[in-house]
Short mmCIF file of C-alpha atoms and ligand atoms in Angstrom, two decimals:
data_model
loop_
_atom_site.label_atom_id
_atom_site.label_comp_id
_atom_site.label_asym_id
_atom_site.label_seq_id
_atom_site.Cartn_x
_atom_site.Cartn_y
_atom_site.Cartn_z
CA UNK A 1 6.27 -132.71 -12.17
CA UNK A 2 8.78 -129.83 -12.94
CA UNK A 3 8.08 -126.63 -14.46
CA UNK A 4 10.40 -124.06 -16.05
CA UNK A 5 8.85 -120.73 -16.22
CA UNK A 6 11.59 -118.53 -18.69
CA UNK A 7 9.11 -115.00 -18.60
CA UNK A 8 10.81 -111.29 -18.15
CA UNK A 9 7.88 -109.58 -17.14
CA UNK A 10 7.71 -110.13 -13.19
CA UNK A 11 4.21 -110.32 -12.46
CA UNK A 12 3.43 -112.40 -15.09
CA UNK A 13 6.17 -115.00 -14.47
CA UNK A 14 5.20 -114.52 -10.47
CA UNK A 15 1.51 -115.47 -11.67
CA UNK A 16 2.12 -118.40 -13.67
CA UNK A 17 4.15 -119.73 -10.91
CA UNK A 18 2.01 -119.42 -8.27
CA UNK A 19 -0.82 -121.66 -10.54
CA UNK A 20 0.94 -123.56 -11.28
CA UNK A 21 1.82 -124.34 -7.69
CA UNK A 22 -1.18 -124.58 -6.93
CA UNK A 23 -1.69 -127.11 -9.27
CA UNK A 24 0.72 -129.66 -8.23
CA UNK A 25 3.56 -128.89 -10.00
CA UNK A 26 7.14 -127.76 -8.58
CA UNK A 27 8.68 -124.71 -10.51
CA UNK A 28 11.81 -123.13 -11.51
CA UNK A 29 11.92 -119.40 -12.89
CA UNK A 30 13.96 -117.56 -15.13
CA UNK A 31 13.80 -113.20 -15.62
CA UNK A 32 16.10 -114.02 -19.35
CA UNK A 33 17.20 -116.19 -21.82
CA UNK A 34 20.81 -116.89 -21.07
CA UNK A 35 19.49 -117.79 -17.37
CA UNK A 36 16.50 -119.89 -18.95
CA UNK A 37 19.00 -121.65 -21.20
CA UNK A 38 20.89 -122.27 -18.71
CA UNK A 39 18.30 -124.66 -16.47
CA UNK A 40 16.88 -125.96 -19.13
CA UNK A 41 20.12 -126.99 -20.31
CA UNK A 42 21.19 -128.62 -17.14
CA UNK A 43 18.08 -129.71 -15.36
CA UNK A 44 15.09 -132.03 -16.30
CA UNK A 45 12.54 -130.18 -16.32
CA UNK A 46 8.47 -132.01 -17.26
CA UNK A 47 7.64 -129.12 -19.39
CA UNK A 48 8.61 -125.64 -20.10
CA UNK A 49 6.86 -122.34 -20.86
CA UNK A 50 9.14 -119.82 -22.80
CA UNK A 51 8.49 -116.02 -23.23
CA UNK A 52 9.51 -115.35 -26.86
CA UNK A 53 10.54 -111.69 -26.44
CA UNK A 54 13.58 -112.52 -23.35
CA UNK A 55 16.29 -109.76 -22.41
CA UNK A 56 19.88 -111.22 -22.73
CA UNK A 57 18.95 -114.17 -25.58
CA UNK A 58 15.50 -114.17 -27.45
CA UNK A 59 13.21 -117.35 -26.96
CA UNK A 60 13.25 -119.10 -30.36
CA UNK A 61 17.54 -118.79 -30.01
CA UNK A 62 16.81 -120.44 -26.53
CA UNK A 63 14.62 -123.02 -28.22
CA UNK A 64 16.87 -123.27 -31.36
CA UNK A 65 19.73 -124.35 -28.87
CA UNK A 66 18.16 -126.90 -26.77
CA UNK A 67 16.68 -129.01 -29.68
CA UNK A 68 20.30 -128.52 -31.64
CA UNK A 69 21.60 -130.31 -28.02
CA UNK A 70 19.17 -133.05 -27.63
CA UNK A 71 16.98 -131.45 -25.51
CA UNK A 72 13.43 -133.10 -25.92
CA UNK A 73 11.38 -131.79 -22.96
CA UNK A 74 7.77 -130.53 -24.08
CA UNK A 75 7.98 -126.31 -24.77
CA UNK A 76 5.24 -124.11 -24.72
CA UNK A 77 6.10 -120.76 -26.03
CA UNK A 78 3.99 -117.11 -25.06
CA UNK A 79 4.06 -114.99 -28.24
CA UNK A 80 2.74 -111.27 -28.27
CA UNK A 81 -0.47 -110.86 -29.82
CA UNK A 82 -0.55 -110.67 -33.93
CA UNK A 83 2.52 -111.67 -34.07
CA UNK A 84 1.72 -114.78 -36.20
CA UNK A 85 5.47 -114.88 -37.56
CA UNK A 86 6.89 -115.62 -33.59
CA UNK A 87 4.52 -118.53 -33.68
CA UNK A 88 5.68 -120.07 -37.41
CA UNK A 89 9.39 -119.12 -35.78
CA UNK A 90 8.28 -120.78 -32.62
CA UNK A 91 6.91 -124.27 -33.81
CA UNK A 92 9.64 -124.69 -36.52
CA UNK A 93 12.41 -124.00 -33.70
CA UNK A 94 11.30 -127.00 -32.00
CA UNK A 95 7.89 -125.27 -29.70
CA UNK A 96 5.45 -128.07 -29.32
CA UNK A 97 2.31 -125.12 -28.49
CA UNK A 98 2.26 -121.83 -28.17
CA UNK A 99 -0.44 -119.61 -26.30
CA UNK A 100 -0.84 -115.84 -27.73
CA UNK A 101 -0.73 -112.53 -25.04
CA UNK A 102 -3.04 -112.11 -23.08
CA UNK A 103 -4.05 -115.17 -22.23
CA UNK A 104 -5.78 -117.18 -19.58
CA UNK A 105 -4.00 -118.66 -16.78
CA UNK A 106 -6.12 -121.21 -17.46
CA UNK A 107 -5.46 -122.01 -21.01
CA UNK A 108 -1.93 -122.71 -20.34
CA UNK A 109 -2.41 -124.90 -17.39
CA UNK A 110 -4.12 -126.85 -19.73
CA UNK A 111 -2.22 -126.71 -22.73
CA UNK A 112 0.82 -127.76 -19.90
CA UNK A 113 -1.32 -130.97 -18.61
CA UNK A 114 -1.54 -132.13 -22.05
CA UNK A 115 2.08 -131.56 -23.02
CA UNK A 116 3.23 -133.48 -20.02
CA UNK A 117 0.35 -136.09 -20.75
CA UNK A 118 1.12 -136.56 -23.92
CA UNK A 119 4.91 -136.52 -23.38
CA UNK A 120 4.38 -139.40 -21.19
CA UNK A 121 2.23 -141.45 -23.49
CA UNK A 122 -1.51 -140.73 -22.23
CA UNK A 123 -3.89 -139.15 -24.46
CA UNK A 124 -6.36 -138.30 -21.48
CA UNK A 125 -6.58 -136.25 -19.11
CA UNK A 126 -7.38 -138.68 -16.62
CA UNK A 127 -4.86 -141.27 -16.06
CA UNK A 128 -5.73 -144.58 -14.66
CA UNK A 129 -3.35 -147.18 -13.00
CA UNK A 130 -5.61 -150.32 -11.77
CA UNK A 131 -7.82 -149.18 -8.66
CA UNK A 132 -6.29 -145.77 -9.00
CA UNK A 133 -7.20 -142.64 -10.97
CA UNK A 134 -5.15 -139.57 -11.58
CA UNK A 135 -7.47 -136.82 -12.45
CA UNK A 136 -4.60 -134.26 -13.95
CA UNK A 137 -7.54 -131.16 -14.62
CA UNK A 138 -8.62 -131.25 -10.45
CA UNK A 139 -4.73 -131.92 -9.48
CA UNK A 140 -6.51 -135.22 -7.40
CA UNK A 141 -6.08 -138.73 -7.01
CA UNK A 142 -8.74 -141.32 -6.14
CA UNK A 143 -8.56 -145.61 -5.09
CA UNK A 144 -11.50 -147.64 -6.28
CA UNK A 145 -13.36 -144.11 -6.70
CA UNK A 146 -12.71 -142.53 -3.07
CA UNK A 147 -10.94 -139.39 -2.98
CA UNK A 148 -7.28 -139.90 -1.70
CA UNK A 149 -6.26 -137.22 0.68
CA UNK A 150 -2.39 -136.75 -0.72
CA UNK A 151 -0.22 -134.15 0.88
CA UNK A 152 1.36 -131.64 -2.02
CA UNK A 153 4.50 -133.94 -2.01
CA UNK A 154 2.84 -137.32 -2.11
CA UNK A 155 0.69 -135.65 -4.80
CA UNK A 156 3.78 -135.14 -7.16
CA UNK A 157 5.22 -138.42 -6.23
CA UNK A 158 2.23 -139.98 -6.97
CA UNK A 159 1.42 -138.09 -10.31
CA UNK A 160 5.12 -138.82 -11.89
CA UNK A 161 4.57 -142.62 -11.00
CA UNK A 162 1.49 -143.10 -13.07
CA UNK A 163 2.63 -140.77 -15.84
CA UNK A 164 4.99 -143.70 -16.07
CA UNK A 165 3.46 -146.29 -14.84
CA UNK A 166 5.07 -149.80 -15.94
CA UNK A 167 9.16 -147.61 -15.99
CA UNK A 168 11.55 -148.27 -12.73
CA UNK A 169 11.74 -144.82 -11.93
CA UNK A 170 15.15 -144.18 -9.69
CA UNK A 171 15.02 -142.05 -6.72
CA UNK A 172 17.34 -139.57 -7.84
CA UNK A 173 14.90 -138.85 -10.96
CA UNK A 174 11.84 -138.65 -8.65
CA UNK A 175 13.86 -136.58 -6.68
CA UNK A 176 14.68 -134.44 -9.83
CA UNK A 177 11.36 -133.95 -10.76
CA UNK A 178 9.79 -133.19 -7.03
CA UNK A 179 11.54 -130.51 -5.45
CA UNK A 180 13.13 -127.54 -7.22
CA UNK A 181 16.65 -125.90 -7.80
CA UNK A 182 16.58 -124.24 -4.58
CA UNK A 183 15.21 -127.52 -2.33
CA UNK A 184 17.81 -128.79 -0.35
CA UNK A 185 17.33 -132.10 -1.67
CA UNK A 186 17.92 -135.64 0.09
CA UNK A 187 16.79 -138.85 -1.83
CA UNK A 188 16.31 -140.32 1.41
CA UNK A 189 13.08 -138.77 1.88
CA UNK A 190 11.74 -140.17 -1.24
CA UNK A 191 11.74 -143.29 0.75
CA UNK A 192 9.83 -141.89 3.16
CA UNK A 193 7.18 -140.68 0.82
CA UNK A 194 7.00 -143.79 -0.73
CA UNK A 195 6.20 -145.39 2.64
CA UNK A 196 3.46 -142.71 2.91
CA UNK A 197 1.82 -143.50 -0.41
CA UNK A 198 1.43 -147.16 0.05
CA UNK A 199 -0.01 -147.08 3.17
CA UNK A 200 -2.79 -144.76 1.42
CA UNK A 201 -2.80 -146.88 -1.99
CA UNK A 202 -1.97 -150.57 -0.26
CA UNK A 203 0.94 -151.86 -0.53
CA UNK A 204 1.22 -154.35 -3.62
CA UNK A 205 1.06 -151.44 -6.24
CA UNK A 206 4.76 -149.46 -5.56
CA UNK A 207 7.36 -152.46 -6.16
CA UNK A 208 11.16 -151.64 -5.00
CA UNK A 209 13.72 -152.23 -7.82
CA UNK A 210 16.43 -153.40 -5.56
CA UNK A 211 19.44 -150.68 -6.20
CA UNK A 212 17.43 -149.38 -8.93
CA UNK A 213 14.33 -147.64 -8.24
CA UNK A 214 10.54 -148.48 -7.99
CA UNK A 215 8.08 -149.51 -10.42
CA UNK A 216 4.20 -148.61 -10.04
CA UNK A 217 2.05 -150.90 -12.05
CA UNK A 218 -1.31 -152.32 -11.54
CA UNK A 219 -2.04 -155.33 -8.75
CA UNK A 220 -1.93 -158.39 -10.20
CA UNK A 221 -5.28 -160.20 -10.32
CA1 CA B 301 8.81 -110.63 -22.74
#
Protein backbone atom coordinates (compact mmCIF):
# COMPACT_ATOMS: atom_id res chain seq x y z
CA UNK A 1 0.00 0.00 0.00
CA UNK A 2 0.99 3.62 -1.01
CA UNK A 3 1.00 6.58 1.07
CA UNK A 4 1.11 10.28 0.15
CA UNK A 5 2.24 12.36 2.97
CA UNK A 6 1.46 16.34 1.57
CA UNK A 7 2.78 18.09 5.29
CA UNK A 8 5.11 21.47 5.28
CA UNK A 9 6.34 21.17 8.58
CA UNK A 10 9.54 18.81 8.24
CA UNK A 11 9.59 16.92 11.29
CA UNK A 12 6.22 16.21 11.29
CA UNK A 13 5.98 14.96 7.68
CA UNK A 14 9.58 13.08 8.49
CA UNK A 15 7.55 11.42 11.51
CA UNK A 16 4.56 10.30 9.87
CA UNK A 17 6.68 8.76 7.28
CA UNK A 18 8.83 6.90 9.18
CA UNK A 19 5.40 5.08 10.95
CA UNK A 20 4.15 4.64 8.61
CA UNK A 21 7.08 2.69 7.24
CA UNK A 22 7.20 0.95 9.81
CA UNK A 23 3.92 -0.14 9.37
CA UNK A 24 4.04 -1.67 6.04
CA UNK A 25 3.24 0.89 3.92
CA UNK A 26 5.52 2.54 1.06
CA UNK A 27 5.43 6.47 1.07
CA UNK A 28 5.73 9.43 -1.04
CA UNK A 29 6.22 13.06 0.53
CA UNK A 30 5.38 16.38 -0.41
CA UNK A 31 6.90 19.97 1.60
CA UNK A 32 3.58 22.00 -0.58
CA UNK A 33 0.59 21.90 -2.32
CA UNK A 34 1.47 22.44 -5.93
CA UNK A 35 4.12 19.45 -5.36
CA UNK A 36 1.33 17.36 -3.43
CA UNK A 37 -1.07 18.03 -6.29
CA UNK A 38 1.11 17.13 -8.42
CA UNK A 39 1.61 13.15 -7.22
CA UNK A 40 -1.51 12.82 -6.31
CA UNK A 41 -2.55 13.87 -9.60
CA UNK A 42 -0.34 11.51 -11.45
CA UNK A 43 0.28 8.57 -9.22
CA UNK A 44 -2.04 6.00 -7.42
CA UNK A 45 -1.60 6.45 -4.33
CA UNK A 46 -3.84 3.82 -1.36
CA UNK A 47 -4.53 6.77 0.74
CA UNK A 48 -3.43 10.23 1.37
CA UNK A 49 -2.86 12.49 4.40
CA UNK A 50 -3.09 16.29 3.51
CA UNK A 51 -1.85 19.22 5.73
CA UNK A 52 -4.58 21.86 5.33
CA UNK A 53 -2.40 24.95 5.90
CA UNK A 54 0.38 24.06 2.60
CA UNK A 55 2.85 26.87 1.25
CA UNK A 56 2.43 27.30 -2.60
CA UNK A 57 -1.54 25.95 -2.80
CA UNK A 58 -3.69 25.46 0.44
CA UNK A 59 -5.03 21.82 1.15
CA UNK A 60 -8.82 22.06 0.60
CA UNK A 61 -7.74 23.85 -3.18
CA UNK A 62 -5.53 20.63 -3.44
CA UNK A 63 -8.51 18.52 -2.43
CA UNK A 64 -11.06 20.69 -4.36
CA UNK A 65 -8.94 19.82 -7.57
CA UNK A 66 -8.47 16.19 -7.36
CA UNK A 67 -12.20 15.32 -6.71
CA UNK A 68 -13.18 18.08 -9.65
CA UNK A 69 -10.61 15.48 -11.82
CA UNK A 70 -11.87 12.17 -10.80
CA UNK A 71 -9.60 11.55 -8.28
CA UNK A 72 -11.23 9.03 -5.73
CA UNK A 73 -8.33 7.85 -3.53
CA UNK A 74 -9.27 7.93 0.35
CA UNK A 75 -7.94 11.65 1.98
CA UNK A 76 -7.29 12.26 5.38
CA UNK A 77 -6.80 15.86 6.09
CA UNK A 78 -4.60 17.43 9.46
CA UNK A 79 -6.43 20.62 10.50
CA UNK A 80 -4.96 23.04 13.26
CA UNK A 81 -6.60 22.81 16.44
CA UNK A 82 -10.14 24.87 16.86
CA UNK A 83 -10.27 25.37 13.68
CA UNK A 84 -13.67 23.61 13.24
CA UNK A 85 -14.37 25.67 9.89
CA UNK A 86 -11.00 23.78 8.03
CA UNK A 87 -12.75 20.59 8.96
CA UNK A 88 -16.56 21.60 7.51
CA UNK A 89 -14.15 23.06 4.45
CA UNK A 90 -12.29 19.82 4.54
CA UNK A 91 -15.12 17.09 4.40
CA UNK A 92 -17.29 19.13 1.93
CA UNK A 93 -14.09 19.44 -0.47
CA UNK A 94 -14.12 15.85 -0.84
CA UNK A 95 -11.81 14.75 2.81
CA UNK A 96 -13.10 11.41 3.83
CA UNK A 97 -11.50 12.08 7.85
CA UNK A 98 -9.73 14.49 9.25
CA UNK A 99 -7.47 14.28 12.51
CA UNK A 100 -7.08 17.76 14.55
CA UNK A 101 -3.20 19.13 15.66
CA UNK A 102 -1.62 17.63 17.80
CA UNK A 103 -2.41 14.41 17.37
CA UNK A 104 -1.24 10.89 17.92
CA UNK A 105 0.81 9.12 15.50
CA UNK A 106 -1.25 6.59 16.39
CA UNK A 107 -4.64 7.90 15.69
CA UNK A 108 -3.86 8.44 12.16
CA UNK A 109 -2.32 5.13 11.49
CA UNK A 110 -5.51 4.02 12.37
CA UNK A 111 -7.81 6.31 10.90
CA UNK A 112 -5.36 5.36 7.53
CA UNK A 113 -5.99 1.37 8.03
CA UNK A 114 -9.57 1.99 7.97
CA UNK A 115 -9.64 4.35 5.00
CA UNK A 116 -7.70 1.87 2.95
CA UNK A 117 -9.94 -0.98 4.51
CA UNK A 118 -12.83 0.45 3.83
CA UNK A 119 -11.79 1.74 0.37
CA UNK A 120 -11.25 -1.77 -0.50
CA UNK A 121 -14.51 -3.15 0.74
CA UNK A 122 -13.62 -4.67 4.34
CA UNK A 123 -15.21 -3.32 7.31
CA UNK A 124 -12.57 -5.05 9.70
CA UNK A 125 -9.59 -4.64 10.60
CA UNK A 126 -8.61 -8.04 10.14
CA UNK A 127 -8.93 -9.34 6.74
CA UNK A 128 -9.32 -12.95 6.04
CA UNK A 129 -8.70 -14.83 2.69
CA UNK A 130 -9.37 -18.78 3.33
CA UNK A 131 -6.44 -20.23 5.61
CA UNK A 132 -4.97 -16.78 5.67
CA UNK A 133 -5.42 -13.76 7.94
CA UNK A 134 -4.26 -10.24 7.42
CA UNK A 135 -4.11 -8.59 10.73
CA UNK A 136 -3.86 -4.72 9.31
CA UNK A 137 -3.47 -3.14 13.32
CA UNK A 138 0.00 -5.61 13.98
CA UNK A 139 1.11 -5.04 10.11
CA UNK A 140 1.19 -9.33 10.20
CA UNK A 141 0.01 -12.10 8.31
CA UNK A 142 -0.80 -15.61 9.58
CA UNK A 143 -1.79 -19.41 7.54
CA UNK A 144 -4.19 -21.61 9.43
CA UNK A 145 -3.23 -19.38 12.62
CA UNK A 146 0.78 -19.59 12.46
CA UNK A 147 2.54 -16.46 12.17
CA UNK A 148 3.96 -16.00 8.55
CA UNK A 149 7.42 -14.61 8.60
CA UNK A 150 6.97 -12.04 5.39
CA UNK A 151 9.87 -9.88 4.40
CA UNK A 152 8.69 -5.91 4.23
CA UNK A 153 8.11 -6.47 0.42
CA UNK A 154 6.26 -9.74 0.50
CA UNK A 155 4.34 -8.02 3.34
CA UNK A 156 2.93 -5.27 0.90
CA UNK A 157 2.48 -7.71 -1.84
CA UNK A 158 0.68 -9.78 0.26
CA UNK A 159 -1.52 -7.05 2.01
CA UNK A 160 -2.70 -5.40 -1.54
CA UNK A 161 -3.71 -9.02 -2.70
CA UNK A 162 -6.20 -9.65 0.02
CA UNK A 163 -7.42 -6.06 0.16
CA UNK A 164 -8.60 -7.31 -3.20
CA UNK A 165 -8.92 -10.55 -2.98
CA UNK A 166 -11.24 -12.14 -5.83
CA UNK A 167 -9.70 -8.76 -8.61
CA UNK A 168 -6.78 -9.86 -11.27
CA UNK A 169 -4.48 -7.46 -10.05
CA UNK A 170 -1.73 -6.65 -13.02
CA UNK A 171 1.84 -6.43 -12.20
CA UNK A 172 2.30 -3.02 -13.19
CA UNK A 173 -0.46 -1.96 -10.46
CA UNK A 174 1.21 -4.11 -7.77
CA UNK A 175 4.18 -2.61 -8.85
CA UNK A 176 2.50 0.89 -8.49
CA UNK A 177 1.41 0.38 -5.22
CA UNK A 178 4.81 -1.40 -3.73
CA UNK A 179 7.67 0.66 -4.29
CA UNK A 180 7.70 4.47 -4.37
CA UNK A 181 8.44 7.43 -6.82
CA UNK A 182 12.01 7.19 -6.28
CA UNK A 183 12.30 3.01 -6.56
CA UNK A 184 13.85 2.11 -9.58
CA UNK A 185 11.12 -0.06 -10.45
CA UNK A 186 11.15 -3.44 -12.58
CA UNK A 187 7.84 -5.51 -12.78
CA UNK A 188 9.95 -8.38 -13.18
CA UNK A 189 10.60 -8.68 -9.64
CA UNK A 190 7.02 -8.84 -8.80
CA UNK A 191 7.36 -12.23 -10.25
CA UNK A 192 9.84 -13.03 -8.09
CA UNK A 193 7.94 -12.04 -5.03
CA UNK A 194 5.14 -13.82 -6.07
CA UNK A 195 7.26 -16.99 -6.24
CA UNK A 196 8.31 -16.10 -2.65
CA UNK A 197 4.80 -15.81 -1.28
CA UNK A 198 3.49 -19.06 -2.49
CA UNK A 199 6.06 -21.04 -1.36
CA UNK A 200 5.16 -19.50 2.24
CA UNK A 201 1.20 -19.56 1.59
CA UNK A 202 1.18 -22.95 -0.83
CA UNK A 203 0.77 -22.68 -3.98
CA UNK A 204 -3.03 -23.07 -5.07
CA UNK A 205 -4.04 -19.61 -3.54
CA UNK A 206 -2.00 -16.90 -6.10
CA UNK A 207 -3.51 -17.93 -9.67
CA UNK A 208 -1.56 -16.32 -12.84
CA UNK A 209 -3.94 -14.43 -15.22
CA UNK A 210 -2.09 -15.34 -18.32
CA UNK A 211 -0.97 -11.69 -19.86
CA UNK A 212 -3.08 -10.18 -17.31
CA UNK A 213 -2.14 -10.38 -13.82
CA UNK A 214 -2.85 -12.67 -10.76
CA UNK A 215 -5.82 -13.31 -8.80
CA UNK A 216 -5.64 -14.33 -4.94
CA UNK A 217 -8.76 -16.05 -3.82
CA UNK A 218 -9.44 -18.75 -1.41
CA UNK A 219 -8.46 -22.72 -2.20
CA UNK A 220 -11.11 -24.40 -3.49
CA UNK A 221 -12.52 -27.10 -1.20
CA1 LIG B 1 1.08 23.35 7.67
Amino acid sequence: MRILVVEDDRDLNRQLAEALIQAGYVVDRAADGEEGHFLGDTEPYDAVILDVGLPRMDGISVLERWRRDGRTMPVLILTARDRWSDKVAGIDAGADDYVAKPFHVEEVLARVRALIRRAAGHASSDIHCGPLRLDTRASRASLDGTPLKLTSHEYRLLSYLMHHQGEVVSRAVLTEHMYDQDFDRDSNTIEVFIGRLRRKIGSDMIETVRGLGYRLSPPTP
